[in-house]
Amino acid sequence: MYRKFEELGITLGGASYGFFSGEAEFDVTGHPVAIEVEAAAVGQPDLRLDIAELVRERIGLRDRFGLGFLEDSDERVRAHVTKWMLFHALADSLVERYREDIEDELSAARALRGTHAA
């Protein structure tokens, strides 16, 4: 399932922040797996946040900098942490915004599996 979004905010401590636009891809369980965030300025590249790529990047950073890699001040670690946190915050907001769509998709998939089982 894919959904475009505009002016999506993230919630931190009960307050909303940001106006993100882009497109999200959800897996068969209704969880976002990739989020394409439109750049704020013309001519800048969009930001692709793909959970599989982020996990691979995280493993590589841990291998390079050790178990405490999140405390390292290396630019690669700081950029990764920002992307990791942004992905998760946007994913939470997307699940909330598209809750009904996700539930409908999951129900339709269950019904389809039920017809194949009969």
Tab-separated table of N, CA, C and O in Angstrom:
chain	number	residue	atom	x	y	z
A	1	MET	N	0.843	-1.162	0.000
A	1	MET	CA	0.000	0.000	0.000
A	1	MET	C	0.898	1.239	0.000
A	1	MET	O	1.884	1.299	0.725
A	2	TYR	N	0.552	2.199	-0.827
A	2	TYR	CA	1.262	3.469	-0.894
A	2	TYR	C	0.292	4.594	-0.566
A	2	TYR	O	-0.874	4.547	-0.953
A	3	ARG	N	0.779	5.589	0.124
A	3	ARG	CA	-0.039	6.759	0.426
A	3	ARG	C	0.830	8.010	0.312
A	3	ARG	O	1.938	8.061	0.842
A	4	LYS	N	0.278	9.013	-0.399
A	4	LYS	CA	0.924	10.324	-0.433
A	4	LYS	C	0.451	11.100	0.784
A	4	LYS	O	-0.666	10.898	1.256
A	5	PHE	N	1.313	11.966	1.294
A	5	PHE	CA	0.931	12.780	2.442
A	5	PHE	C	1.444	14.205	2.253
A	5	PHE	O	2.424	14.435	1.548
A	6	GLU	N	0.721	15.133	2.856
A	6	GLU	CA	1.110	16.544	2.828
A	6	GLU	C	0.938	17.118	4.221
A	6	GLU	O	0.006	16.765	4.943
A	7	GLU	N	1.848	17.979	4.577
A	7	GLU	CA	1.800	18.690	5.864
A	7	GLU	C	1.616	17.739	7.038
A	7	GLU	O	0.843	18.002	7.958
A	8	LEU	N	2.340	16.648	7.000
A	8	LEU	CA	2.303	15.674	8.084
A	8	LEU	C	3.257	16.128	9.175
A	8	LEU	O	4.416	16.440	8.913
A	9	GLY	N	2.768	16.166	10.389
A	9	GLY	CA	3.605	16.535	11.522
A	9	GLY	C	4.017	15.300	12.302
A	9	GLY	O	3.451	14.222	12.143
A	10	ILE	N	5.020	15.462	13.115
A	10	ILE	CA	5.422	14.413	14.044
A	10	ILE	C	5.081	14.908	15.439
A	10	ILE	O	4.999	16.110	15.676
A	11	THR	N	4.856	13.987	16.351
A	11	THR	CA	4.491	14.357	17.710
A	11	THR	C	5.600	13.968	18.667
A	11	THR	O	6.067	12.831	18.668
A	12	LEU	N	6.029	14.927	19.459
A	12	LEU	CA	7.038	14.703	20.480
A	12	LEU	C	6.524	15.325	21.775
A	12	LEU	O	6.208	16.516	21.807
A	13	GLY	N	6.413	14.520	22.802
A	13	GLY	CA	5.948	15.024	24.089
A	13	GLY	C	4.563	15.634	24.030
A	13	GLY	O	4.276	16.597	24.726
A	14	GLY	N	3.721	15.102	23.157
A	14	GLY	CA	2.357	15.595	23.051
A	14	GLY	C	2.183	16.810	22.159
A	14	GLY	O	1.066	17.282	21.960
A	15	ALA	N	3.265	17.344	21.604
A	15	ALA	CA	3.186	18.509	20.719
A	15	ALA	C	3.549	18.095	19.299
A	15	ALA	O	4.393	17.221	19.097
A	16	SER	N	2.903	18.731	18.322
A	16	SER	CA	3.171	18.432	16.912
A	16	SER	C	4.204	19.390	16.347
A	16	SER	O	4.204	20.584	16.676
A	17	TYR	N	5.052	18.872	15.471
A	17	TYR	CA	6.097	19.662	14.831
A	17	TYR	C	6.193	19.269	13.371
A	17	TYR	O	6.009	18.103	13.018
A	18	GLY	N	6.540	20.211	12.533
A	18	GLY	CA	6.884	19.930	11.154
A	18	GLY	C	5.712	19.872	10.204
A	18	GLY	O	4.566	19.701	10.602
A	19	PHE	N	6.041	20.044	8.938
A	19	PHE	CA	5.093	19.948	7.855
A	19	PHE	C	5.777	19.172	6.739
A	19	PHE	O	6.333	19.767	5.822
A	20	PHE	N	5.742	17.859	6.844
A	20	PHE	CA	6.420	17.001	5.893
A	20	PHE	C	5.447	16.560	4.802
A	20	PHE	O	4.279	16.299	5.069
A	21	SER	N	5.955	16.462	3.575
A	21	SER	CA	5.171	15.961	2.449
A	21	SER	C	5.981	14.889	1.757
A	21	SER	O	7.212	14.899	1.788
A	22	GLY	N	5.278	13.951	1.126
A	22	GLY	CA	5.965	12.900	0.403
A	22	GLY	C	5.065	11.713	0.150
A	22	GLY	O	3.847	11.855	-0.013
A	23	GLU	N	5.665	10.522	0.150
A	23	GLU	CA	4.931	9.290	-0.093
A	23	GLU	C	5.489	8.196	0.801
A	23	GLU	O	6.685	8.146	1.060
A	24	ALA	N	4.594	7.337	1.265
A	24	ALA	CA	5.002	6.243	2.144
A	24	ALA	C	4.557	4.916	1.557
A	24	ALA	O	3.504	4.815	0.933
A	25	GLU	N	5.395	3.903	1.778
A	25	GLU	CA	5.073	2.533	1.396
A	25	GLU	C	4.863	1.737	2.680
A	25	GLU	O	5.686	1.808	3.599
A	26	PHE	N	3.765	0.995	2.736
A	26	PHE	CA	3.436	0.165	3.886
A	26	PHE	C	3.597	-1.299	3.499
A	26	PHE	O	3.322	-1.677	2.360
A	27	ASP	N	4.001	-2.141	4.451
A	27	ASP	CA	4.097	-3.566	4.178
A	27	ASP	C	2.737	-4.237	4.400
A	27	ASP	O	1.745	-3.564	4.707
A	28	VAL	N	2.691	-5.542	4.254
A	28	VAL	CA	1.421	-6.274	4.352
A	28	VAL	C	0.849	-6.282	5.761
A	28	VAL	O	-0.308	-6.631	5.953
A	29	THR	N	1.641	-5.894	6.752
A	29	THR	CA	1.135	-5.835	8.122
A	29	THR	C	0.671	-4.430	8.502
A	29	THR	O	0.240	-4.214	9.624
A	30	GLY	N	0.789	-3.483	7.566
A	30	GLY	CA	0.344	-2.120	7.821
A	30	GLY	C	1.391	-1.208	8.414
A	30	GLY	O	1.067	-0.117	8.884
A	31	HIS	N	2.644	-1.626	8.393
A	31	HIS	CA	3.720	-0.792	8.939
A	31	HIS	C	4.472	-0.097	7.809
A	31	HIS	O	4.764	-0.712	6.780
A	32	PRO	N	4.821	1.171	7.980
A	32	PRO	CA	5.628	1.854	6.968
A	32	PRO	C	7.008	1.202	6.855
A	32	PRO	O	7.630	0.875	7.862
A	33	VAL	N	7.445	0.992	5.614
A	33	VAL	CA	8.773	0.420	5.390
A	33	VAL	C	9.674	1.369	4.610
A	33	VAL	O	10.897	1.230	4.645
A	34	ALA	N	9.072	2.327	3.906
A	34	ALA	CA	9.853	3.322	3.178
A	34	ALA	C	9.056	4.619	3.141
A	34	ALA	O	7.844	4.604	2.932
A	35	ILE	N	9.752	5.707	3.361
A	35	ILE	CA	9.125	7.025	3.353
A	35	ILE	C	9.998	7.943	2.506
A	35	ILE	O	11.194	8.085	2.774
A	36	GLU	N	9.398	8.527	1.496
A	36	GLU	CA	10.082	9.490	0.641
A	36	GLU	C	9.616	10.869	1.070
A	36	GLU	O	8.426	11.196	0.964
A	37	VAL	N	10.531	11.677	1.602
A	37	VAL	CA	10.197	13.011	2.103
A	37	VAL	C	10.652	14.040	1.074
A	37	VAL	O	11.821	14.039	0.672
A	38	GLU	N	9.714	14.870	0.642
A	38	GLU	CA	10.050	15.906	-0.325
A	38	GLU	C	10.966	16.941	0.308
A	38	GLU	O	10.789	17.316	1.469
A	39	ALA	N	11.935	17.392	-0.475
A	39	ALA	CA	12.858	18.429	-0.005
A	39	ALA	C	12.097	19.733	0.228
A	39	ALA	O	11.115	20.023	-0.456
A	40	ALA	N	12.551	20.498	1.197
A	40	ALA	CA	11.907	21.776	1.522
A	40	ALA	C	12.212	22.850	0.484
A	40	ALA	O	11.436	23.777	0.302
A	41	ALA	N	13.340	22.724	-0.210
A	41	ALA	CA	13.747	23.740	-1.178
A	41	ALA	C	13.860	23.125	-2.576
A	41	ALA	O	14.255	21.963	-2.727
A	42	VAL	N	13.513	23.907	-3.569
A	42	VAL	CA	13.615	23.469	-4.960
A	42	VAL	C	15.077	23.198	-5.293
A	42	VAL	O	15.969	23.933	-4.874
A	43	GLY	N	15.304	22.112	-5.998
A	43	GLY	CA	16.661	21.770	-6.414
A	43	GLY	C	17.400	20.852	-5.462
A	43	GLY	O	18.472	20.366	-5.781
A	44	GLN	N	16.840	20.630	-4.283
A	44	GLN	CA	17.454	19.710	-3.332
A	44	GLN	C	16.834	18.329	-3.531
A	44	GLN	O	15.658	18.215	-3.894
A	45	PRO	N	17.612	17.282	-3.262
A	45	PRO	CA	17.061	15.931	-3.447
A	45	PRO	C	16.070	15.577	-2.344
A	45	PRO	O	16.173	16.053	-1.213
A	46	ASP	N	15.097	14.744	-2.699
A	46	ASP	CA	14.180	14.206	-1.697
A	46	ASP	C	14.960	13.267	-0.787
A	46	ASP	O	16.015	12.746	-1.169
A	47	LEU	N	14.448	13.044	0.402
A	47	LEU	CA	15.086	12.161	1.375
A	47	LEU	C	14.329	10.844	1.404
A	47	LEU	O	13.132	10.826	1.681
A	48	ARG	N	15.009	9.744	1.094
A	48	ARG	CA	14.387	8.424	1.150
A	48	ARG	C	14.801	7.756	2.454
A	48	ARG	O	15.985	7.587	2.727
A	49	LEU	N	13.815	7.392	3.238
A	49	LEU	CA	14.040	6.700	4.505
A	49	LEU	C	13.466	5.294	4.352
A	49	LEU	O	12.251	5.116	4.352
A	50	ASP	N	14.338	4.324	4.186
A	50	ASP	CA	13.945	2.932	4.000
A	50	ASP	C	14.438	2.153	5.212
A	50	ASP	O	15.634	2.144	5.502
A	51	ILE	N	13.529	1.512	5.938
A	51	ILE	CA	13.906	0.864	7.192
A	51	ILE	C	14.971	-0.209	6.977
A	51	ILE	O	15.878	-0.343	7.800
A	52	ALA	N	14.900	-0.967	5.886
A	52	ALA	CA	15.910	-2.001	5.641
A	52	ALA	C	17.298	-1.370	5.454
A	52	ALA	O	18.287	-1.860	6.008
A	53	GLU	N	17.355	-0.277	4.708
A	53	GLU	CA	18.634	0.415	4.513
A	53	GLU	C	19.130	1.032	5.820
A	53	GLU	O	20.333	0.997	6.112
A	54	LEU	N	18.223	1.580	6.597
A	54	LEU	CA	18.611	2.170	7.877
A	54	LEU	C	19.158	1.118	8.837
A	54	LEU	O	20.127	1.376	9.567
A	55	VAL	N	18.566	-0.065	8.838
A	55	VAL	CA	19.061	-1.143	9.698
A	55	VAL	C	20.452	-1.573	9.245
A	55	VAL	O	21.357	-1.749	10.073
A	56	ARG	N	20.648	-1.734	7.936
A	56	ARG	CA	21.984	-2.107	7.429
A	56	ARG	C	23.016	-1.038	7.796
A	56	ARG	O	24.132	-1.349	8.211
A	57	GLU	N	22.643	0.227	7.646
A	57	GLU	CA	23.542	1.326	7.991
A	57	GLU	C	23.883	1.272	9.484
A	57	GLU	O	25.037	1.460	9.881
A	58	ARG	N	22.882	1.009	10.303
A	58	ARG	CA	23.067	0.948	11.761
A	58	ARG	C	24.042	-0.174	12.129
A	58	ARG	O	24.921	0.003	12.974
A	59	ILE	N	23.891	-1.317	11.505
A	59	ILE	CA	24.791	-2.455	11.760
A	59	ILE	C	26.217	-2.096	11.361
A	59	ILE	O	27.168	-2.374	12.102
A	60	GLY	N	26.370	-1.459	10.206
A	60	GLY	CA	27.701	-1.053	9.755
A	60	GLY	C	28.358	-0.059	10.706
A	60	GLY	O	29.552	-0.157	10.995
A	61	LEU	N	27.582	0.893	11.200
A	61	LEU	CA	28.121	1.873	12.150
A	61	LEU	C	28.507	1.208	13.462
A	61	LEU	O	29.533	1.541	14.059
A	62	ARG	N	27.712	0.260	13.895
A	62	ARG	CA	28.038	-0.461	15.132
A	62	ARG	C	29.322	-1.269	14.951
A	62	ARG	O	30.179	-1.295	15.836
A	63	ASP	N	29.459	-1.905	13.795
A	63	ASP	CA	30.687	-2.656	13.516
A	63	ASP	C	31.903	-1.732	13.490
A	63	ASP	O	32.967	-2.082	13.982
A	64	ARG	N	31.731	-0.555	12.920
A	64	ARG	CA	32.854	0.387	12.779
A	64	ARG	C	33.229	1.074	14.094
A	64	ARG	O	34.389	1.227	14.418
A	65	PHE	N	32.214	1.505	14.863
A	65	PHE	CA	32.466	2.324	16.045
A	65	PHE	C	32.250	1.600	17.374
A	65	PHE	O	32.476	2.176	18.422
A	66	GLY	N	31.763	0.359	17.328
A	66	GLY	CA	31.568	-0.406	18.556
A	66	GLY	C	30.161	-0.270	19.116
A	66	GLY	O	29.308	0.439	18.581
A	67	LEU	N	29.935	-0.967	20.223
A	67	LEU	CA	28.596	-1.015	20.819
A	67	LEU	C	28.061	0.352	21.214
A	67	LEU	O	26.865	0.598	21.149
A	68	GLY	N	28.914	1.244	21.619
A	68	GLY	CA	28.486	2.579	22.032
A	68	GLY	C	28.472	3.568	20.875
A	68	GLY	O	28.603	4.771	21.101
A	69	PHE	N	28.288	3.085	19.650
A	69	PHE	CA	28.403	3.944	18.472
A	69	PHE	C	27.447	5.139	18.492
A	69	PHE	O	27.751	6.190	17.930
A	70	LEU	N	26.311	5.018	19.155
A	70	LEU	CA	25.355	6.120	19.171
A	70	LEU	C	25.890	7.333	19.924
A	70	LEU	O	25.395	8.441	19.760
A	71	GLU	N	26.904	7.136	20.737
A	71	GLU	CA	27.502	8.238	21.488
A	71	GLU	C	28.654	8.885	20.733
A	71	GLU	O	29.192	9.901	21.168
A	72	ASP	N	29.049	8.305	19.589
A	72	ASP	CA	30.148	8.846	18.805
A	72	ASP	C	29.703	10.129	18.108
A	72	ASP	O	28.553	10.257	17.695
A	73	SER	N	30.607	11.088	17.970
A	73	SER	CA	30.254	12.374	17.363
A	73	SER	C	30.536	12.413	15.858
A	73	SER	O	30.368	13.459	15.233
A	74	ASP	N	30.916	11.287	15.287
A	74	ASP	CA	31.180	11.229	13.845
A	74	ASP	C	29.938	11.685	13.071
A	74	ASP	O	28.814	11.352	13.427
A	75	GLU	N	30.157	12.444	12.008
A	75	GLU	CA	29.052	12.975	11.198
A	75	GLU	C	28.144	11.864	10.676
A	75	GLU	O	26.926	12.018	10.608
A	76	ARG	N	28.720	10.723	10.305
A	76	ARG	CA	27.902	9.603	9.797
A	76	ARG	C	26.954	9.086	10.871
A	76	ARG	O	25.809	8.743	10.584
A	77	VAL	N	27.414	9.048	12.104
A	77	VAL	CA	26.563	8.587	13.211
A	77	VAL	C	25.462	9.608	13.469
A	77	VAL	O	24.284	9.245	13.602
A	78	ARG	N	25.796	10.874	13.510
A	78	ARG	CA	24.793	11.914	13.753
A	78	ARG	C	23.731	11.925	12.662
A	78	ARG	O	22.530	12.040	12.942
A	79	ALA	N	24.166	11.793	11.398
A	79	ALA	CA	23.207	11.769	10.290
A	79	ALA	C	22.312	10.536	10.388
A	79	ALA	O	21.097	10.627	10.164
A	80	HIS	N	22.894	9.399	10.752
A	80	HIS	CA	22.099	8.174	10.885
A	80	HIS	C	21.048	8.323	11.986
A	80	HIS	O	19.881	7.961	11.790
A	81	VAL	N	21.452	8.835	13.121
A	81	VAL	CA	20.522	8.987	14.241
A	81	VAL	C	19.359	9.904	13.837
A	81	VAL	O	18.194	9.611	14.139
A	82	THR	N	19.653	10.971	13.134
A	82	THR	CA	18.608	11.886	12.684
A	82	THR	C	17.638	11.170	11.752
A	82	THR	O	16.416	11.270	11.916
A	83	LYS	N	18.160	10.443	10.769
A	83	LYS	CA	17.296	9.714	9.828
A	83	LYS	C	16.504	8.630	10.549
A	83	LYS	O	15.307	8.444	10.267
A	84	TRP	N	17.135	7.913	11.472
A	84	TRP	CA	16.478	6.837	12.225
A	84	TRP	C	15.286	7.386	13.018
A	84	TRP	O	14.178	6.859	12.962
A	85	MET	N	15.536	8.471	13.749
A	85	MET	CA	14.487	9.060	14.575
A	85	MET	C	13.378	9.668	13.705
A	85	MET	O	12.198	9.540	14.029
A	86	LEU	N	13.746	10.309	12.612
A	86	LEU	CA	12.754	10.890	11.714
A	86	LEU	C	11.885	9.796	11.105
A	86	LEU	O	10.659	9.934	11.040
A	87	PHE	N	12.501	8.687	10.681
A	87	PHE	CA	11.716	7.583	10.126
A	87	PHE	C	10.675	7.115	11.134
A	87	PHE	O	9.495	6.971	10.803
A	88	HIS	N	11.102	6.850	12.350
A	88	HIS	CA	10.187	6.309	13.354
A	88	HIS	C	9.092	7.310	13.736
A	88	HIS	O	7.922	6.925	13.920
A	89	ALA	N	9.449	8.587	13.849
A	89	ALA	CA	8.439	9.598	14.183
A	89	ALA	C	7.425	9.742	13.053
A	89	ALA	O	6.213	9.799	13.296
A	90	LEU	N	7.905	9.780	11.804
A	90	LEU	CA	6.987	9.867	10.675
A	90	LEU	C	6.144	8.603	10.545
A	90	LEU	O	4.951	8.671	10.246
A	91	ALA	N	6.751	7.440	10.783
A	91	ALA	CA	6.007	6.182	10.705
A	91	ALA	C	4.848	6.188	11.698
A	91	ALA	O	3.723	5.795	11.354
A	92	ASP	N	5.100	6.633	12.913
A	92	ASP	CA	4.031	6.716	13.916
A	92	ASP	C	2.904	7.635	13.441
A	92	ASP	O	1.723	7.302	13.564
A	93	SER	N	3.273	8.793	12.894
A	93	SER	CA	2.272	9.743	12.406
A	93	SER	C	1.497	9.183	11.217
A	93	SER	O	0.284	9.379	11.105
A	94	LEU	N	2.194	8.476	10.329
A	94	LEU	CA	1.534	7.885	9.162
A	94	LEU	C	0.539	6.801	9.567
A	94	LEU	O	-0.571	6.734	9.023
A	95	VAL	N	0.926	5.967	10.521
A	95	VAL	CA	0.025	4.917	10.995
A	95	VAL	C	-1.225	5.543	11.603
A	95	VAL	O	-2.348	5.069	11.373
A	96	GLU	N	-1.049	6.617	12.335
A	96	GLU	CA	-2.194	7.299	12.935
A	96	GLU	C	-3.089	7.927	11.859
A	96	GLU	O	-4.302	7.776	11.883
A	97	ARG	N	-2.470	8.622	10.918
A	97	ARG	CA	-3.243	9.303	9.874
A	97	ARG	C	-4.001	8.317	8.989
A	97	ARG	O	-5.127	8.587	8.584
A	98	TYR	N	-3.391	7.195	8.666
A	98	TYR	CA	-3.997	6.238	7.731
A	98	TYR	C	-4.526	4.985	8.418
A	98	TYR	O	-4.677	3.947	7.791
A	99	ARG	N	-4.843	5.102	9.692
A	99	ARG	CA	-5.321	3.951	10.470
A	99	ARG	C	-6.492	3.234	9.781
A	99	ARG	O	-6.485	2.030	9.645
A	100	GLU	N	-7.488	3.972	9.337
A	100	GLU	CA	-8.649	3.355	8.690
A	100	GLU	C	-8.262	2.666	7.383
A	100	GLU	O	-8.726	1.558	7.105
A	101	ASP	N	-7.421	3.309	6.571
A	101	ASP	CA	-6.959	2.691	5.320
A	101	ASP	C	-6.212	1.394	5.606
A	101	ASP	O	-6.400	0.393	4.907
A	102	ILE	N	-5.366	1.430	6.612
A	102	ILE	CA	-4.582	0.238	6.972
A	102	ILE	C	-5.518	-0.874	7.426
A	102	ILE	O	-5.377	-2.023	6.980
A	103	GLU	N	-6.464	-0.542	8.286
A	103	GLU	CA	-7.404	-1.562	8.759
A	103	GLU	C	-8.207	-2.138	7.603
A	103	GLU	O	-8.438	-3.349	7.543
A	104	ASP	N	-8.641	-1.292	6.661
A	104	ASP	CA	-9.382	-1.766	5.486
A	104	ASP	C	-8.523	-2.697	4.635
A	104	ASP	O	-8.999	-3.745	4.176
A	105	GLU	N	-7.261	-2.311	4.414
A	105	GLU	CA	-6.351	-3.146	3.621
A	105	GLU	C	-6.122	-4.501	4.295
A	105	GLU	O	-6.131	-5.538	3.640
A	106	LEU	N	-5.907	-4.482	5.601
A	106	LEU	CA	-5.680	-5.731	6.330
A	106	LEU	C	-6.922	-6.611	6.312
A	106	LEU	O	-6.827	-7.834	6.141
A	107	SER	N	-8.103	-6.015	6.458
A	107	SER	CA	-9.351	-6.779	6.401
A	107	SER	C	-9.549	-7.389	5.026
A	107	SER	O	-9.947	-8.559	4.904
A	108	ALA	N	-9.280	-6.622	3.982
A	108	ALA	CA	-9.415	-7.128	2.615
A	108	ALA	C	-8.438	-8.274	2.370
A	108	ALA	O	-8.795	-9.279	1.741
A	109	ALA	N	-7.214	-8.141	2.873
A	109	ALA	CA	-6.225	-9.210	2.700
A	109	ALA	C	-6.648	-10.470	3.441
A	109	ALA	O	-6.502	-11.582	2.916
A	110	ARG	N	-7.174	-10.306	4.656
A	110	ARG	CA	-7.659	-11.476	5.413
A	110	ARG	C	-8.828	-12.139	4.699
A	110	ARG	O	-8.907	-13.364	4.604
A	111	ALA	N	-9.735	-11.335	4.159
A	111	ALA	CA	-10.891	-11.882	3.441
A	111	ALA	C	-10.438	-12.627	2.185
A	111	ALA	O	-10.944	-13.714	1.883
A	112	LEU	N	-9.439	-12.080	1.505
A	112	LEU	CA	-8.910	-12.730	0.309
A	112	LEU	C	-8.246	-14.051	0.661
A	112	LEU	O	-8.444	-15.050	-0.026
A	113	ARG	N	-7.477	-14.065	1.746
A	113	ARG	CA	-6.846	-15.316	2.178
A	113	ARG	C	-7.905	-16.337	2.556
A	113	ARG	O	-7.768	-17.522	2.304
A	114	GLY	N	-9.008	-15.862	3.169
A	114	GLY	CA	-10.097	-16.750	3.566
A	114	GLY	C	-10.769	-17.393	2.369
A	114	GLY	O	-11.171	-18.550	2.428
A	115	THR	N	-10.900	-16.647	1.251
A	115	THR	CA	-11.531	-17.216	0.078
A	115	THR	C	-10.624	-18.233	-0.585
A	115	THR	O	-11.113	-19.173	-1.202
A	116	HIS	N	-9.321	-18.042	-0.470
A	116	HIS	CA	-8.383	-19.013	-1.054
A	116	HIS	C	-8.293	-20.275	-0.212
A	116	HIS	O	-7.967	-21.334	-0.719
A	117	ALA	N	-8.567	-20.143	1.082
A	117	ALA	CA	-8.482	-21.305	1.977
A	117	ALA	C	-9.686	-22.227	1.807
A	117	ALA	O	-9.620	-23.399	2.103
A	118	ALA	N	-10.785	-21.680	1.310
A	118	ALA	CA	-12.014	-22.483	1.197
A	118	ALA	C	-11.972	-23.448	0.046
A	118	ALA	O	-11.235	-23.487	-0.817
